[in-house]
Coordinates of C-alpha atoms and ligand atoms in Angstrom, one line a residue:
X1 CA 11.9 -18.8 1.2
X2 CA 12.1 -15.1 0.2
X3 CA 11.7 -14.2 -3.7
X4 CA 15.1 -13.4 -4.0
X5 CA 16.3 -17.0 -2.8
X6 CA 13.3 -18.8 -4.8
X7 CA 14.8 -16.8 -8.0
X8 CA 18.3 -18.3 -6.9
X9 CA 17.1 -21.9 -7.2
X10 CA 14.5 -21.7 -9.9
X11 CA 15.4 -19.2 -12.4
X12 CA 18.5 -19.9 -14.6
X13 CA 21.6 -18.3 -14.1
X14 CA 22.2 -16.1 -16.9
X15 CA 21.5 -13.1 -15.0
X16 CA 23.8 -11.6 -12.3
X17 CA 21.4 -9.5 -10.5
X18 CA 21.0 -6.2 -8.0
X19 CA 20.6 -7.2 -4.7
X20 CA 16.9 -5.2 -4.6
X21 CA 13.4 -7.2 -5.4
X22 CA 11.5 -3.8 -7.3
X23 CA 7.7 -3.9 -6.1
X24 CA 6.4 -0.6 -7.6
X25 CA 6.6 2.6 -8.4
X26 CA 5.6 5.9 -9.5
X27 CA 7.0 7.9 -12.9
X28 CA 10.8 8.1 -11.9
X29 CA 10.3 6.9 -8.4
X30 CA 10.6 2.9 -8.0
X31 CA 10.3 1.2 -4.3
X32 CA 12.1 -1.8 -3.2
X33 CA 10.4 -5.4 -1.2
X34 CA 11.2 -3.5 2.5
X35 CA 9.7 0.2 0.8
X36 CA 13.0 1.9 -0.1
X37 CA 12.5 4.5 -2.6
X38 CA 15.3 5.3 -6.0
X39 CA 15.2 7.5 -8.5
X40 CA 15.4 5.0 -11.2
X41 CA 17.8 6.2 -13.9
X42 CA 17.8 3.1 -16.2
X43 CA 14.6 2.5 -16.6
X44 CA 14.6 -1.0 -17.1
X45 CA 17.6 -0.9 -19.8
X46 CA 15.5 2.1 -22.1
X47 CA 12.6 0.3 -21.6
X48 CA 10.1 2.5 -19.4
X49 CA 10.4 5.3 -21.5
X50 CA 8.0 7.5 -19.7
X51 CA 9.0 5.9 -16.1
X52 CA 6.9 3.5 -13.9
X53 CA 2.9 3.3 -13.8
X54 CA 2.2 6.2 -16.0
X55 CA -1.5 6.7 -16.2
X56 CA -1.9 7.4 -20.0
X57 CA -0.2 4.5 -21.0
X58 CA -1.8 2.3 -18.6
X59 CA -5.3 3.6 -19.5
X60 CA -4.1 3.0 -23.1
X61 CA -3.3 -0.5 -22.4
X62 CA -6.0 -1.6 -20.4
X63 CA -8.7 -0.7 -22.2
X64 CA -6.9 -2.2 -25.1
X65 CA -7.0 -5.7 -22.5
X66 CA -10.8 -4.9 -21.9
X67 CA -11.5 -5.0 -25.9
X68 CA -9.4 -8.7 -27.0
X69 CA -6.1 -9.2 -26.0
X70 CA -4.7 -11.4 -28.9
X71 CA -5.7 -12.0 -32.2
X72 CA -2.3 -13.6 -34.5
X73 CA -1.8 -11.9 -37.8
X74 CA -4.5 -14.4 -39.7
X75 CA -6.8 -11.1 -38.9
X76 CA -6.5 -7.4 -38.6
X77 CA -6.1 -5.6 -35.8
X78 CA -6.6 -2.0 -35.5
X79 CA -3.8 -0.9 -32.9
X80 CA -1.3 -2.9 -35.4
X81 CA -2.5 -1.0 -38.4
X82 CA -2.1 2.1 -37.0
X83 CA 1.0 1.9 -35.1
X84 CA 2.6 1.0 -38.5
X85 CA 0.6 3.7 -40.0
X86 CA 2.5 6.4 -37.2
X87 CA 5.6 4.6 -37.6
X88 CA 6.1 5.4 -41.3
X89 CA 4.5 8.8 -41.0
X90 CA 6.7 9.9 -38.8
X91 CA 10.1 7.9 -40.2
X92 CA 9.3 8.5 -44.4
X93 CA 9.6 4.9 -43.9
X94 CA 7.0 2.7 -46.1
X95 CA 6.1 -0.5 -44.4
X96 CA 6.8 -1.8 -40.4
X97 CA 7.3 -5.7 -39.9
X98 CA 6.5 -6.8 -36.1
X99 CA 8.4 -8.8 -33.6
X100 CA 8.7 -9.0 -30.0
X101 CA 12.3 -7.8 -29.5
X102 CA 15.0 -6.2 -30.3
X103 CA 16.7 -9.9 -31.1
X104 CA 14.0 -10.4 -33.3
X105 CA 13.2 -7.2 -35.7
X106 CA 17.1 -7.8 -36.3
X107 CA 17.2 -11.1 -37.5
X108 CA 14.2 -9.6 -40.0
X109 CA 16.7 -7.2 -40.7
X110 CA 19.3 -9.9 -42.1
X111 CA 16.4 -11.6 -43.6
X112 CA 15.9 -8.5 -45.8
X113 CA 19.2 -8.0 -46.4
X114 CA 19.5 -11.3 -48.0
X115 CA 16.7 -10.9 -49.7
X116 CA 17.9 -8.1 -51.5
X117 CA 21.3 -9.7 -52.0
X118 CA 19.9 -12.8 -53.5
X119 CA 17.7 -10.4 -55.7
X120 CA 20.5 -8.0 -56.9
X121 CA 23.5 -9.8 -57.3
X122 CA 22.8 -13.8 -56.8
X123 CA 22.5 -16.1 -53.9
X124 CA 26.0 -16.0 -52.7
X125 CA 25.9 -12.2 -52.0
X126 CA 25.0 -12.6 -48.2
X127 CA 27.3 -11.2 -46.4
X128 CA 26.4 -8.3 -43.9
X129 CA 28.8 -6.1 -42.2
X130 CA 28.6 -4.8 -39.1
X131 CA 30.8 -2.8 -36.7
X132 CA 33.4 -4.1 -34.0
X133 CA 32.4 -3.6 -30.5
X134 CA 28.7 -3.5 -31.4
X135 CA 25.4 -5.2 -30.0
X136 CA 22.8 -6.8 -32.1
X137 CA 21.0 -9.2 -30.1
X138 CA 21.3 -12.9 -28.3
X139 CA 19.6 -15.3 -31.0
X140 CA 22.4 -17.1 -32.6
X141 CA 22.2 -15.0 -35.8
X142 CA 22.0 -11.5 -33.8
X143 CA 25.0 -13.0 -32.2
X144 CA 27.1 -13.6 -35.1
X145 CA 26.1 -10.0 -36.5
X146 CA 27.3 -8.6 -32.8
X147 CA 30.9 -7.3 -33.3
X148 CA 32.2 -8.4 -29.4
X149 CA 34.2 -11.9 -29.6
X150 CA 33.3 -12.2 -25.8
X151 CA 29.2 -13.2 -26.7
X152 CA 30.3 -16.0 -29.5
X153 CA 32.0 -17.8 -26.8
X154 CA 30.5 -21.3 -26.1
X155 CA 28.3 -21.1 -28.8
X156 CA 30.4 -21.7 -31.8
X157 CA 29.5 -22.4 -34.7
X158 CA 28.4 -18.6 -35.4
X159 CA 25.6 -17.8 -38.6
X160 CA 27.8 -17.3 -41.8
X161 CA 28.1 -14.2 -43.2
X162 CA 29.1 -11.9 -40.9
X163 CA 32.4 -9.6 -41.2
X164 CA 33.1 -6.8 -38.5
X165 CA 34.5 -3.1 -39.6
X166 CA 36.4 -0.8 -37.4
X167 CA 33.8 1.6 -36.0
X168 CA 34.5 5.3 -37.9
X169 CA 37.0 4.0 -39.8
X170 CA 35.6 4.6 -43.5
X171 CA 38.5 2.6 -45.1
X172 CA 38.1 -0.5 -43.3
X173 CA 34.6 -0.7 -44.1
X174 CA 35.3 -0.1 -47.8
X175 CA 38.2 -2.8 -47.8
X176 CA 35.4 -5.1 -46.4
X177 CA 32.9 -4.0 -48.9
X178 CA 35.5 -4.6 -51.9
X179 CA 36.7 -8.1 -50.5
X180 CA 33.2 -10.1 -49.5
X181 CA 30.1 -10.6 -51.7
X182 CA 28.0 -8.3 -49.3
X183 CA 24.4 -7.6 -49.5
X184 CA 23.7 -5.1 -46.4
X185 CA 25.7 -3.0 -43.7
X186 CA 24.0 -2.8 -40.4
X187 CA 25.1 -0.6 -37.6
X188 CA 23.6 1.5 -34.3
X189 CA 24.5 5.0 -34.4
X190 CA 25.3 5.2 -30.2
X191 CA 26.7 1.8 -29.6
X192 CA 25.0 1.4 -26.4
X193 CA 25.9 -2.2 -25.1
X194 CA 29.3 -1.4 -26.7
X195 CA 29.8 1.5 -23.9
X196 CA 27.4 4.3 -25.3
X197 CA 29.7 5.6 -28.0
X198 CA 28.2 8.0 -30.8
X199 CA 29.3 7.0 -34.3
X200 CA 30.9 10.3 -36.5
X201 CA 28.3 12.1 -38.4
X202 CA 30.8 11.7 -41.4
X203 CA 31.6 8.1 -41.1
X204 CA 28.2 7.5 -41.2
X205 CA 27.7 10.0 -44.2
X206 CA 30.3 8.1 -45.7
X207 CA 28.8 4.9 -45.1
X208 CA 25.5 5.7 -46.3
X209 CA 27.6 6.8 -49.8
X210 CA 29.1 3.5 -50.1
X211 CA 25.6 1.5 -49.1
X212 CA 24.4 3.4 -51.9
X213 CA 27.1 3.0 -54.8
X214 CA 27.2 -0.8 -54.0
X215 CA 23.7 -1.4 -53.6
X216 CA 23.8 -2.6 -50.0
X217 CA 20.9 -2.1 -47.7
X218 CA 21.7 0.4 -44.9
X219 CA 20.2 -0.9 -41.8
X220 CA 20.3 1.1 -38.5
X221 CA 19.6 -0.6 -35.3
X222 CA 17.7 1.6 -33.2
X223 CA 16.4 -0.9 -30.4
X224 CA 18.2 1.6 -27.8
X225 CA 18.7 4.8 -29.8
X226 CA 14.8 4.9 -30.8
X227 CA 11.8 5.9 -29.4
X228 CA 12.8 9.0 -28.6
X229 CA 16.1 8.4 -26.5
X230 CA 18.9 10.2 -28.2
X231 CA 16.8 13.5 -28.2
X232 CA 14.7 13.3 -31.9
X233 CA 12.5 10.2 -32.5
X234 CA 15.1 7.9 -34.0
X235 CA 18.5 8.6 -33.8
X236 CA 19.1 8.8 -37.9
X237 CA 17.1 11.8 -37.9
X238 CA 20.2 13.3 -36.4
X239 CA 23.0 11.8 -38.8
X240 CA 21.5 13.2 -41.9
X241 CA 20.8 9.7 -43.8
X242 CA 17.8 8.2 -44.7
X243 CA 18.5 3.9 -43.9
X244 CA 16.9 1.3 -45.6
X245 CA 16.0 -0.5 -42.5
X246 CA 15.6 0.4 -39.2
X247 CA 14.9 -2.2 -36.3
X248 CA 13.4 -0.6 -32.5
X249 CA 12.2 -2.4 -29.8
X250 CA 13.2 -1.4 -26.2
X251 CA 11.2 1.4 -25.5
X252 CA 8.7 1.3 -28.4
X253 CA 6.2 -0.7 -25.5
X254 CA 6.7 1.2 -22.7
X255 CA 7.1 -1.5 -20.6
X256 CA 5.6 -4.6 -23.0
X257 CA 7.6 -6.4 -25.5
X258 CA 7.7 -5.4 -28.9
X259 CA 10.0 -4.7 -31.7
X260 CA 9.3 -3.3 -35.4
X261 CA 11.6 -3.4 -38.2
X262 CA 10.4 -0.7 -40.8
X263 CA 11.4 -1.0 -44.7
X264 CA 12.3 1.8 -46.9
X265 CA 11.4 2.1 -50.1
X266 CA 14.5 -0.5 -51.2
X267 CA 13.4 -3.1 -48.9
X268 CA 9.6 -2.8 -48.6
X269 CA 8.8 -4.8 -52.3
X270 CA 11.2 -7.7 -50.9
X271 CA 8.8 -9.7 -48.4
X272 CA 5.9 -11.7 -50.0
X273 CA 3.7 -14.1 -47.9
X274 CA 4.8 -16.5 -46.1
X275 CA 8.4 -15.3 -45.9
X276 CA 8.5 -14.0 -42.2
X277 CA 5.7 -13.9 -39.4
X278 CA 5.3 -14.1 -35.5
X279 CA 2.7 -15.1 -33.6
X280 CA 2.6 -12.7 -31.0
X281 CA 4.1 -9.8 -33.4
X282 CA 1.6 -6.8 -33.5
X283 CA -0.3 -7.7 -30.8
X284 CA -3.4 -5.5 -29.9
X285 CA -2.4 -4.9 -26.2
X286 CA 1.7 -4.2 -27.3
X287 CA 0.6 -2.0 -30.6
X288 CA -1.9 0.1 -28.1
X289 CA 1.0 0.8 -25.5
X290 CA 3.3 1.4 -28.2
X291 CA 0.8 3.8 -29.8
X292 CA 0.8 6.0 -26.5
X293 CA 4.1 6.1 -26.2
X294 CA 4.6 7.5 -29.4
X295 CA 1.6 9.7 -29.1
X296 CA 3.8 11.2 -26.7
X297 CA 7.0 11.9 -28.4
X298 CA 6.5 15.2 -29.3
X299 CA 8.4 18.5 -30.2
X300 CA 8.2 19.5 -26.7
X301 CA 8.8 16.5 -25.2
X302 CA 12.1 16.2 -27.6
X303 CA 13.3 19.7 -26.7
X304 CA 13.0 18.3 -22.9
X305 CA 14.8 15.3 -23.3
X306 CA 17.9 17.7 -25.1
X307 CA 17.7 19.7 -22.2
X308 CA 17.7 17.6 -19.9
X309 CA 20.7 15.5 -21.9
X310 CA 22.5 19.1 -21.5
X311 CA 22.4 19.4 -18.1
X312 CA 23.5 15.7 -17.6
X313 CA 26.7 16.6 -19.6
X314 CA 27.5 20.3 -18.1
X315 CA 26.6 18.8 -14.8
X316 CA 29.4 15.8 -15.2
X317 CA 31.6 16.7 -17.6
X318 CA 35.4 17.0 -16.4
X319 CA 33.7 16.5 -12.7
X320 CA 35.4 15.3 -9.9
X321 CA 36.3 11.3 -10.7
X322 CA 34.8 11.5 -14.2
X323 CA 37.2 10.9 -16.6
X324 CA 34.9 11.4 -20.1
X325 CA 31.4 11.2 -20.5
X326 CA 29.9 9.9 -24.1
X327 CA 26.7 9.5 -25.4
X328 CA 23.4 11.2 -27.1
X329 CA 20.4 12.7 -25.2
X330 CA 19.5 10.9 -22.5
X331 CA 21.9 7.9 -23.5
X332 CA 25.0 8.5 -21.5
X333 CA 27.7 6.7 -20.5
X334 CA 30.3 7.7 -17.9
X335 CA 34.2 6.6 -17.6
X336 CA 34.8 6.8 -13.8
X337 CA 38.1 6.9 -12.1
X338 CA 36.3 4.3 -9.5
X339 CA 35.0 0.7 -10.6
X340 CA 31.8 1.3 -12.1
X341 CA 30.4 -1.6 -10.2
X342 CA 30.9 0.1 -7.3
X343 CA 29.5 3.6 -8.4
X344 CA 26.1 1.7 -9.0
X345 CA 26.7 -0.2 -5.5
X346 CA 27.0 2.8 -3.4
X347 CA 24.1 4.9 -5.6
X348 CA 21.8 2.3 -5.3
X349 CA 23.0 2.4 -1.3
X350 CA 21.6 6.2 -1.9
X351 CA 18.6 5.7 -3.4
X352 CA 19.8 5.9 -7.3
X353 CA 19.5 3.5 -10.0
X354 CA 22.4 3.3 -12.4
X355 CA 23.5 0.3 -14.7
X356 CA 26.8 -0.4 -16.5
X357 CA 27.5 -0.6 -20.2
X358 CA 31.2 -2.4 -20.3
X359 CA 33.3 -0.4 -17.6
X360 CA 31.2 2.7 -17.7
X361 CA 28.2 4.0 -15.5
X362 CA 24.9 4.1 -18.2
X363 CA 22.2 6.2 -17.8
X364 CA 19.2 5.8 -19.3
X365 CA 16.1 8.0 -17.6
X366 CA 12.7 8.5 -18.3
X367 CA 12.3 11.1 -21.0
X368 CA 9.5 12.5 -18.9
X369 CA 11.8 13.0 -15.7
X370 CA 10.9 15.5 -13.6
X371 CA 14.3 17.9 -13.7
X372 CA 14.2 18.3 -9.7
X373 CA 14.5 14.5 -9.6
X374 CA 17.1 14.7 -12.5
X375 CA 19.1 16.9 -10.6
X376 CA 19.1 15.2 -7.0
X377 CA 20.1 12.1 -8.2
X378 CA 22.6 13.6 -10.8
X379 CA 24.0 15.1 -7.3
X380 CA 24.3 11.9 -5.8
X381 CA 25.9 10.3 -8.4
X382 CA 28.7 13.4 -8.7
X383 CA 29.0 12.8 -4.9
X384 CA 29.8 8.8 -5.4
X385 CA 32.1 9.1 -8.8
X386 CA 34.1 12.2 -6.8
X387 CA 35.0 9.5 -3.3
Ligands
PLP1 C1 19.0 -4.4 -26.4 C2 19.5 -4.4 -27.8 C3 19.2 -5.5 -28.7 C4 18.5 -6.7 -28.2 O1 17.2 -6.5 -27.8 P1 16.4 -7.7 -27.1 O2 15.0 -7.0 -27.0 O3 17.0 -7.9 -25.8 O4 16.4 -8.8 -28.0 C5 19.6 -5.3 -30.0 N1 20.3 -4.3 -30.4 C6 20.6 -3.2 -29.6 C7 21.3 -2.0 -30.1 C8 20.2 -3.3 -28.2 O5 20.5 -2.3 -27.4

């Protein structure tokens, strides 16, 4: 049998897959089971933030394997301690809870914001509100928080406590604020799953205000937007607010699981012992590759990826067969006059790796790209949305 019908009768059918097995690959280059070469421009969903194989981050990782590869959180670890220790320095953020996913540092999120509900108001102040058309994760609870009535199908009951605002529409969310007993608001600022749509800088300004006059925990979910992706560490950076709570995960690893949700100086008094853990969050040989990446993501590097995001935009915008293109850095998402399905078809036919967020072509490349790379596939894809 050949992998790809072994995977057909072993592995679960939750995934509709590419017809391509990847083997390897090299930076922005990935190669295919028969050696076909793409210029990979999703990156694993945001994942492979500086592309495939990358020596420093493999160096940090492996001699991170050739030290102890596991120790739980009943003992220290130094690569845990000082990724959180670079996470707040670099965020103003004051303590970093660990998790595996992005699924995960959200449901700490909700934990938090419950916390603090329970702590300022009473017990029955738990409701959280996020925004319609938004993605929070696959756990039943990340579920119920995601604003898309598509994902709660089948799995009915949902987690209580969840209401759903219009995104920039400041008067919804203050109508929801005024009519549930709320305790956080919790929203990504490019909804990436949602089709990669940007929030207004003054929705969210205005949001922030309201968090803030009703004493609800702002939490930002920057699983996709973080790590560097939108063009400045974490995307808040660029809204102007300062969140209670921000949850990454995606391309923190770069390439190995891991999420962090980091507490502010509202939520960091609100955990005690015992009241969250994971057994496999802050592990030495995640925290080490997670500690590269962001050892990485510097000024320069940032400046690139805006570049780069630039090009992306001048290059495609009002192009043949492109009928808008949205997103932040190198987070874009494309409205084609074809079927986006079959944009990624024939670029993947080409030797270019594209995914789909709802009925739009995504892009998510390395923020290391090399630009001639960037621009040959950028050239491909014009070729395939203009047939
Ligand atoms: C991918 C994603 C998640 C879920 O992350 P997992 O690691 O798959 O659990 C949550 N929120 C956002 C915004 C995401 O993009």
């Amino acid at each position: 049998m050949t992998i790809k019908e072994i995977d057909k009768q072993y592995i679960a059918p939750t995934y509709a897959r590419f017809n391509v097995q990847l083997v390897g690959g090299k930076g922005s280059r990935v190669w295919d089971e028969n050696g076909k070469e793409y210029i990979d421009l999703g990156t694993g969903i945001a994942v492979n933030a500086f592309g495939v194989a990358d020596e420093k981050w493999q160096q940090a990782v492996t001699a991170q394997l050739g030290k102890i590869q596991h120790t739980s959180n009943l003992y220290y670890n130094e690569p845990c301690a000082l990724l959180a220790q670079t996470l707040c320095q670099r965020t103003g953020m004051k303590k970093v809870f660990f998790s595996n996913s992005g699924a995960e540092a959200n449901e700490c999120a909700i934990k938090l914001a419950r916390k603090h509900g329970e702590l300022t108001k009473g017990k029955a102040y738990y409701t959280i509100i996020t925004l319609k058309n938004s993605f929070h994760g696959r756990t039943i609870t990340t579920l119920s928080a995601t604003g898309q009535d598509v994902f709660h199908e089948h799995f009915t009951p949902m987690t209580d406590g969840f209401v759903h605002a219009t995104a920039n529409d400041i008067e919804d969310m203050t109508a929801l604020v005024k009519t549930h007993k709320c305790c956080g608001i919790f929203l990504e600022l490019v909804q990436g799953e949602g089709g990669v749509m940007p929030l207004d800088k003054a929705f969210v300004k205005e949001v922030e205000k309201l968090a803030k006059e009703n004493d609800l925990l702002l939490m930002i979910d920057e699983v996709q937007t973080g790590n560097g992706r939108t063009g400045s560490l974490y995307a808040f950076e660029q809204f102007d607010i300062m969140p209670d709570v921000i949850t990454t995960a995606k391309g923190l690893g770069g390439g190995l699981p891991i999420g962090a949700t980091m507490l502010g100086e509202r939520a960091e008094t609100l955990f005690a012992p015992g009241l969250n853990g994971s057994t496999f969050g802050g592990n030495p040989v995640c925290s080490a590759g997670a500690l590269s990446v962001l050892s990485r993501i510097d000024d320069e590097l940032l400046s690139s990826v805006r570049e780069k995001s630039a090009y992306i935009f001048d290059a495609l915008k009002g192009a043949k067969g492109v009928k808008s293109v949205s997103g932040l850095g190198l987070m874009i998402g494309i409205e084609s006059e074809r079927d986006a399905g079959e944009v990624i078809k024939d670029c993947q036919d080409r030797g270019v790796l594209v995914i789909k967020a709802k009925n739009k072509v995504r892009l998510l490349p390395a923020l290391n790209i090399p630009f001639e790379e960037l621009k040959t596939a950028i050239n491909i894809l014009k070729e395939e949305l203009a047939k």
